[in-house]
């Protein structure tokens, strides 16, 4: 069964460093999403991406964040200058044809900023 | 202000019991989702519904659009059902997925 994959599973970085989180969505999906979950808190929407551009973004998704689909398979989230409060689990998801389709989630990347 | 509220926050039950988890929302939605988050963190979509009722195995999800309320039921619960169950809604204004805080379910053998 097709699945969404994410790398790395864990990343530790120093405050101020740039990190890139990678996702490979399900191959025939058109919509891609990033979410984050700070430890002990609810999942929060960051951004959705369709047709090589951002469809929606939340207030959390400020200039420090960017997303890219550099090739036909990868979908990346870049955090330019990490802060302590960026420590969280980051989930990638994809869905088929529309927002209203079921989203399939990757296993997450646990980011720790020291 | 919580746009999606779940109850209870925690639920412990014995194997075999009928489980109900409730979700209320305050925004206009195009769809409501029930998801399961495993102890390791992985998230699985269980249901997406915009009206009525859906059933998959021992899981049943219902939604009442007028009352802005949904329920997730688990029949004949089993220890492997232990997980966090999350209600989330797709806002019909910005299409963002708004998540509830989750209900932590423990089923004891």
mmCIF file of C-alpha atoms in Angstrom:
data_model
loop_
_atom_site.group_PDB
_atom_site.id
_atom_site.type_symbol
_atom_site.label_atom_id
_atom_site.label_comp_id
_atom_site.label_asym_id
_atom_site.label_seq_id
_atom_site.Cartn_x
_atom_site.Cartn_y
_atom_site.Cartn_z
ATOM 1 C CA UNK A 1 0.000 0.000 0.000
ATOM 2 C CA UNK A 2 1.405 3.439 -0.918
ATOM 3 C CA UNK A 3 2.569 5.520 2.001
ATOM 4 C CA UNK A 4 3.990 8.913 2.811
ATOM 5 C CA UNK A 5 7.585 8.806 3.985
ATOM 6 C CA UNK A 6 9.571 11.389 5.897
ATOM 7 C CA UNK A 7 13.259 11.861 6.579
ATOM 8 C CA UNK A 8 14.946 12.181 8.923
ATOM 9 C CA UNK A 9 12.927 10.564 11.686
ATOM 10 C CA UNK A 10 14.803 12.619 14.276
ATOM 11 C CA UNK A 11 16.897 15.755 13.978
ATOM 12 C CA UNK A 12 18.800 17.680 16.598
ATOM 13 C CA UNK A 13 20.058 21.131 15.695
ATOM 14 C CA UNK A 14 21.481 24.223 17.306
ATOM 15 C CA UNK A 15 19.401 27.362 17.611
ATOM 16 C CA UNK A 16 19.920 29.577 14.596
ATOM 17 C CA UNK A 17 20.745 26.740 12.239
ATOM 18 C CA UNK A 18 18.747 25.921 9.127
ATOM 19 C CA UNK A 19 16.981 22.589 8.831
ATOM 20 C CA UNK A 20 15.285 20.904 5.919
ATOM 21 C CA UNK A 21 12.650 18.282 6.566
ATOM 22 C CA UNK A 22 11.892 15.992 3.685
ATOM 23 C CA UNK A 23 8.752 14.198 2.642
ATOM 24 C CA UNK A 24 7.857 11.904 -0.209
ATOM 25 C CA UNK A 25 4.085 12.075 -0.719
ATOM 26 C CA UNK A 26 2.037 9.339 -2.330
ATOM 27 C CA UNK A 27 2.917 9.458 -6.003
ATOM 28 C CA UNK A 28 -0.416 10.351 -7.614
ATOM 29 C CA UNK A 29 -1.480 12.837 -4.941
ATOM 30 C CA UNK A 30 -1.799 16.500 -5.800
ATOM 31 C CA UNK A 31 -2.172 18.220 -2.414
ATOM 32 C CA UNK A 32 0.567 18.345 0.171
ATOM 33 C CA UNK A 33 0.554 19.595 3.758
ATOM 34 C CA UNK A 34 2.836 20.245 6.685
ATOM 35 C CA UNK A 35 1.645 20.130 10.300
ATOM 36 C CA UNK A 36 3.468 20.427 13.561
ATOM 37 C CA UNK A 37 2.770 19.089 17.029
ATOM 38 C CA UNK A 38 4.604 20.575 19.971
ATOM 39 C CA UNK A 39 5.040 17.983 22.703
ATOM 40 C CA UNK A 40 1.837 17.618 24.689
ATOM 41 C CA UNK A 41 -0.138 19.966 22.458
ATOM 42 C CA UNK A 42 -2.577 19.586 19.599
ATOM 43 C CA UNK A 43 -1.572 19.246 15.988
ATOM 44 C CA UNK A 44 -1.411 22.578 14.123
ATOM 45 C CA UNK A 45 -1.730 23.273 10.427
ATOM 46 C CA UNK A 46 1.273 24.991 8.876
ATOM 47 C CA UNK A 47 0.821 25.067 5.118
ATOM 48 C CA UNK A 48 -0.826 23.418 2.146
ATOM 49 C CA UNK A 49 0.687 23.205 -1.317
ATOM 50 C CA UNK A 50 -0.874 22.573 -4.706
ATOM 51 C CA UNK A 51 0.311 23.013 -8.257
ATOM 52 C CA UNK A 52 3.743 24.140 -7.122
ATOM 53 C CA UNK A 53 2.529 26.933 -4.930
ATOM 54 C CA UNK A 54 1.233 27.548 -1.438
ATOM 55 C CA UNK A 55 -2.557 27.232 -1.231
ATOM 56 C CA UNK A 56 -3.039 28.170 2.399
ATOM 57 C CA UNK A 57 -0.776 28.966 5.294
ATOM 58 C CA UNK A 58 -1.368 29.565 8.969
ATOM 59 C CA UNK A 59 -0.131 32.392 11.145
ATOM 60 C CA UNK A 60 2.619 30.091 12.360
ATOM 61 C CA UNK A 61 4.058 29.838 8.859
ATOM 62 C CA UNK A 62 6.051 33.062 8.855
ATOM 63 C CA UNK A 63 9.072 34.139 6.827
ATOM 64 C CA UNK A 64 11.284 31.681 8.673
ATOM 65 C CA UNK A 65 9.487 28.816 6.937
ATOM 66 C CA UNK A 66 9.416 27.828 3.293
ATOM 67 C CA UNK A 67 8.221 24.851 1.305
ATOM 68 C CA UNK A 68 9.368 23.489 -1.977
ATOM 69 C CA UNK A 69 8.762 20.634 -4.337
ATOM 70 C CA UNK A 70 12.234 20.470 -5.875
ATOM 71 C CA UNK A 71 11.500 17.477 -8.079
ATOM 72 C CA UNK A 72 8.601 15.214 -8.914
ATOM 73 C CA UNK A 73 8.701 13.308 -5.679
ATOM 74 C CA UNK A 74 10.067 15.293 -2.740
ATOM 75 C CA UNK A 75 8.243 17.944 -0.709
ATOM 76 C CA UNK A 76 10.404 19.863 1.732
ATOM 77 C CA UNK A 77 9.915 22.164 4.682
ATOM 78 C CA UNK A 78 12.793 24.516 5.405
ATOM 79 C CA UNK A 79 13.175 26.346 8.678
ATOM 80 C CA UNK A 80 15.749 29.062 8.108
ATOM 81 C CA UNK A 81 16.916 30.075 11.563
ATOM 82 C CA UNK A 82 15.593 27.655 14.111
ATOM 83 C CA UNK A 83 14.359 28.772 17.504
ATOM 84 C CA UNK A 84 13.906 26.755 20.658
ATOM 85 C CA UNK A 85 10.143 26.912 20.189
ATOM 86 C CA UNK A 86 10.430 25.172 16.813
ATOM 87 C CA UNK A 87 11.078 21.931 18.674
ATOM 88 C CA UNK A 88 8.164 19.720 17.705
ATOM 89 C CA UNK A 89 7.067 16.758 15.650
ATOM 90 C CA UNK A 90 6.529 17.764 12.038
ATOM 91 C CA UNK A 91 4.102 15.737 9.957
ATOM 92 C CA UNK A 92 3.782 15.751 6.221
ATOM 93 C CA UNK A 93 0.539 14.639 4.585
ATOM 94 C CA UNK A 94 -0.820 14.286 1.094
ATOM 95 C CA UNK A 95 -4.239 13.888 -0.442
ATOM 96 C CA UNK A 96 -5.477 12.979 -3.878
ATOM 97 C CA UNK A 97 -7.550 15.432 -5.782
ATOM 98 C CA UNK A 98 -8.966 17.937 -3.308
ATOM 99 C CA UNK A 99 -8.845 19.259 0.210
ATOM 100 C CA UNK A 100 -11.873 17.207 0.992
ATOM 101 C CA UNK A 101 -10.165 13.928 0.341
ATOM 102 C CA UNK A 102 -8.652 11.832 3.076
ATOM 103 C CA UNK A 103 -5.163 12.926 4.005
ATOM 104 C CA UNK A 104 -2.413 10.361 4.419
ATOM 105 C CA UNK A 105 0.230 11.165 6.979
ATOM 106 C CA UNK A 106 3.898 10.429 7.168
ATOM 107 C CA UNK A 107 5.449 9.075 10.368
ATOM 108 C CA UNK A 108 6.774 12.493 11.339
ATOM 109 C CA UNK A 109 10.146 14.093 11.985
ATOM 110 C CA UNK A 110 10.949 14.901 15.580
ATOM 111 C CA UNK A 111 12.936 18.144 15.640
ATOM 112 C CA UNK A 112 14.828 19.217 18.725
ATOM 113 C CA UNK A 113 16.386 22.663 18.772
ATOM 114 C CA UNK A 114 19.039 23.206 21.437
ATOM 115 C CA UNK B 1 -10.849 29.956 21.882
ATOM 116 C CA UNK B 2 -11.070 26.294 20.893
ATOM 117 C CA UNK B 3 -12.844 25.824 17.616
ATOM 118 C CA UNK B 4 -12.887 22.048 18.043
ATOM 119 C CA UNK B 5 -13.664 20.575 21.448
ATOM 120 C CA UNK B 6 -13.463 16.912 22.334
ATOM 121 C CA UNK B 7 -14.729 15.002 25.310
ATOM 122 C CA UNK B 8 -13.638 13.251 27.306
ATOM 123 C CA UNK B 9 -9.956 14.170 27.387
ATOM 124 C CA UNK B 10 -9.106 10.765 28.828
ATOM 125 C CA UNK B 11 -11.052 7.537 28.825
ATOM 126 C CA UNK B 12 -10.171 4.215 30.403
ATOM 127 C CA UNK B 13 -12.408 1.221 29.787
ATOM 128 C CA UNK B 14 -12.409 -2.541 30.003
ATOM 129 C CA UNK B 15 -12.004 -4.732 26.960
ATOM 130 C CA UNK B 16 -15.329 -5.322 25.270
ATOM 131 C CA UNK B 17 -16.935 -2.064 26.325
ATOM 132 C CA UNK B 18 -18.737 0.246 23.910
ATOM 133 C CA UNK B 19 -16.788 3.485 23.585
ATOM 134 C CA UNK B 20 -18.075 6.914 22.600
ATOM 135 C CA UNK B 21 -15.920 9.972 21.986
ATOM 136 C CA UNK B 22 -17.583 13.290 21.268
ATOM 137 C CA UNK B 23 -16.565 16.282 19.188
ATOM 138 C CA UNK B 24 -18.168 19.709 18.942
ATOM 139 C CA UNK B 25 -17.072 22.482 16.637
ATOM 140 C CA UNK B 26 -17.911 26.148 16.300
ATOM 141 C CA UNK B 27 -16.841 26.985 12.742
ATOM 142 C CA UNK B 28 -18.350 26.320 9.352
ATOM 143 C CA UNK B 29 -16.930 23.156 7.920
ATOM 144 C CA UNK B 30 -16.756 21.300 4.663
ATOM 145 C CA UNK B 31 -15.754 18.020 6.297
ATOM 146 C CA UNK B 32 -14.998 16.455 9.655
ATOM 147 C CA UNK B 33 -12.213 13.971 10.214
ATOM 148 C CA UNK B 34 -11.534 11.384 12.861
ATOM 149 C CA UNK B 35 -7.913 10.345 13.188
ATOM 150 C CA UNK B 36 -5.976 7.981 15.377
ATOM 151 C CA UNK B 37 -2.562 8.819 16.796
ATOM 152 C CA UNK B 38 -0.494 5.917 18.025
ATOM 153 C CA UNK B 39 1.841 6.124 21.036
ATOM 154 C CA UNK B 40 4.799 6.441 18.679
ATOM 155 C CA UNK B 41 3.225 9.531 17.146
ATOM 156 C CA UNK B 42 1.996 8.219 13.804
ATOM 157 C CA UNK B 43 -1.354 9.568 12.577
ATOM 158 C CA UNK B 44 -3.897 7.543 10.638
ATOM 159 C CA UNK B 45 -7.093 8.884 9.138
ATOM 160 C CA UNK B 46 -10.092 6.843 10.234
ATOM 161 C CA UNK B 47 -13.023 8.718 8.737
ATOM 162 C CA UNK B 48 -13.856 11.790 6.761
ATOM 163 C CA UNK B 49 -17.505 12.737 6.726
ATOM 164 C CA UNK B 50 -19.717 15.654 5.893
ATOM 165 C CA UNK B 51 -23.091 14.139 6.764
ATOM 166 C CA UNK B 52 -24.726 11.087 8.250
ATOM 167 C CA UNK B 53 -22.814 8.083 9.394
ATOM 168 C CA UNK B 54 -19.893 5.919 8.318
ATOM 169 C CA UNK B 55 -18.838 2.493 9.537
ATOM 170 C CA UNK B 56 -15.559 0.672 9.197
ATOM 171 C CA UNK B 57 -15.226 -2.572 11.073
ATOM 172 C CA UNK B 58 -15.868 -1.861 14.744
ATOM 173 C CA UNK B 59 -15.669 1.891 14.279
ATOM 174 C CA UNK B 60 -18.680 4.091 13.603
ATOM 175 C CA UNK B 61 -18.619 7.844 13.065
ATOM 176 C CA UNK B 62 -21.669 10.084 13.007
ATOM 177 C CA UNK B 63 -22.144 13.765 12.402
ATOM 178 C CA UNK B 64 -25.008 16.153 13.058
ATOM 179 C CA UNK B 65 -24.387 19.248 10.963
ATOM 180 C CA UNK B 66 -27.202 21.273 12.550
ATOM 181 C CA UNK B 67 -25.868 20.662 16.048
ATOM 182 C CA UNK B 68 -22.203 20.890 14.971
ATOM 183 C CA UNK B 69 -21.471 17.655 16.716
ATOM 184 C CA UNK B 70 -19.870 14.338 15.847
ATOM 185 C CA UNK B 71 -19.312 11.108 17.693
ATOM 186 C CA UNK B 72 -16.890 8.255 17.237
ATOM 187 C CA UNK B 73 -18.001 4.900 18.550
ATOM 188 C CA UNK B 74 -15.950 1.765 19.050
ATOM 189 C CA UNK B 75 -17.830 -1.480 19.551
ATOM 190 C CA UNK B 76 -16.309 -4.480 21.336
ATOM 191 C CA UNK B 77 -13.248 -2.465 22.316
ATOM 192 C CA UNK B 78 -9.875 -4.174 22.429
ATOM 193 C CA UNK B 79 -6.534 -3.224 24.026
ATOM 194 C CA UNK B 80 -5.132 -2.581 20.541
ATOM 195 C CA UNK B 81 -7.659 0.270 20.229
ATOM 196 C CA UNK B 82 -5.660 2.160 22.854
ATOM 197 C CA UNK B 83 -4.520 5.393 21.203
ATOM 198 C CA UNK B 84 -5.322 9.085 21.012
ATOM 199 C CA UNK B 85 -8.387 9.776 18.883
ATOM 200 C CA UNK B 86 -8.484 13.199 17.309
ATOM 201 C CA UNK B 87 -11.334 15.102 15.743
ATOM 202 C CA UNK B 88 -10.394 17.676 13.107
ATOM 203 C CA UNK B 89 -12.479 19.846 10.802
ATOM 204 C CA UNK B 90 -11.804 21.332 7.399
ATOM 205 C CA UNK B 91 -12.793 24.970 7.660
ATOM 206 C CA UNK B 92 -15.007 26.079 4.777
ATOM 207 C CA UNK B 93 -13.468 29.554 4.889
ATOM 208 C CA UNK B 94 -9.787 28.773 4.494
ATOM 209 C CA UNK B 95 -9.749 24.974 3.977
ATOM 210 C CA UNK B 96 -7.280 24.544 6.808
ATOM 211 C CA UNK B 97 -7.565 21.476 9.003
ATOM 212 C CA UNK B 98 -8.382 22.582 12.562
ATOM 213 C CA UNK B 99 -7.512 19.950 15.136
ATOM 214 C CA UNK B 100 -9.017 19.040 18.463
ATOM 215 C CA UNK B 101 -6.828 18.219 21.429
ATOM 216 C CA UNK B 102 -7.564 14.510 21.222
ATOM 217 C CA UNK B 103 -9.028 11.890 23.527
ATOM 218 C CA UNK B 104 -6.581 9.469 25.068
ATOM 219 C CA UNK B 105 -8.223 6.050 25.161
ATOM 220 C CA UNK B 106 -6.881 3.149 27.203
ATOM 221 C CA UNK B 107 -8.552 -0.232 26.932
ATOM 222 C CA UNK B 108 -7.590 -2.623 29.704
ATOM 223 C CA UNK B 109 -7.631 -6.383 29.107
#
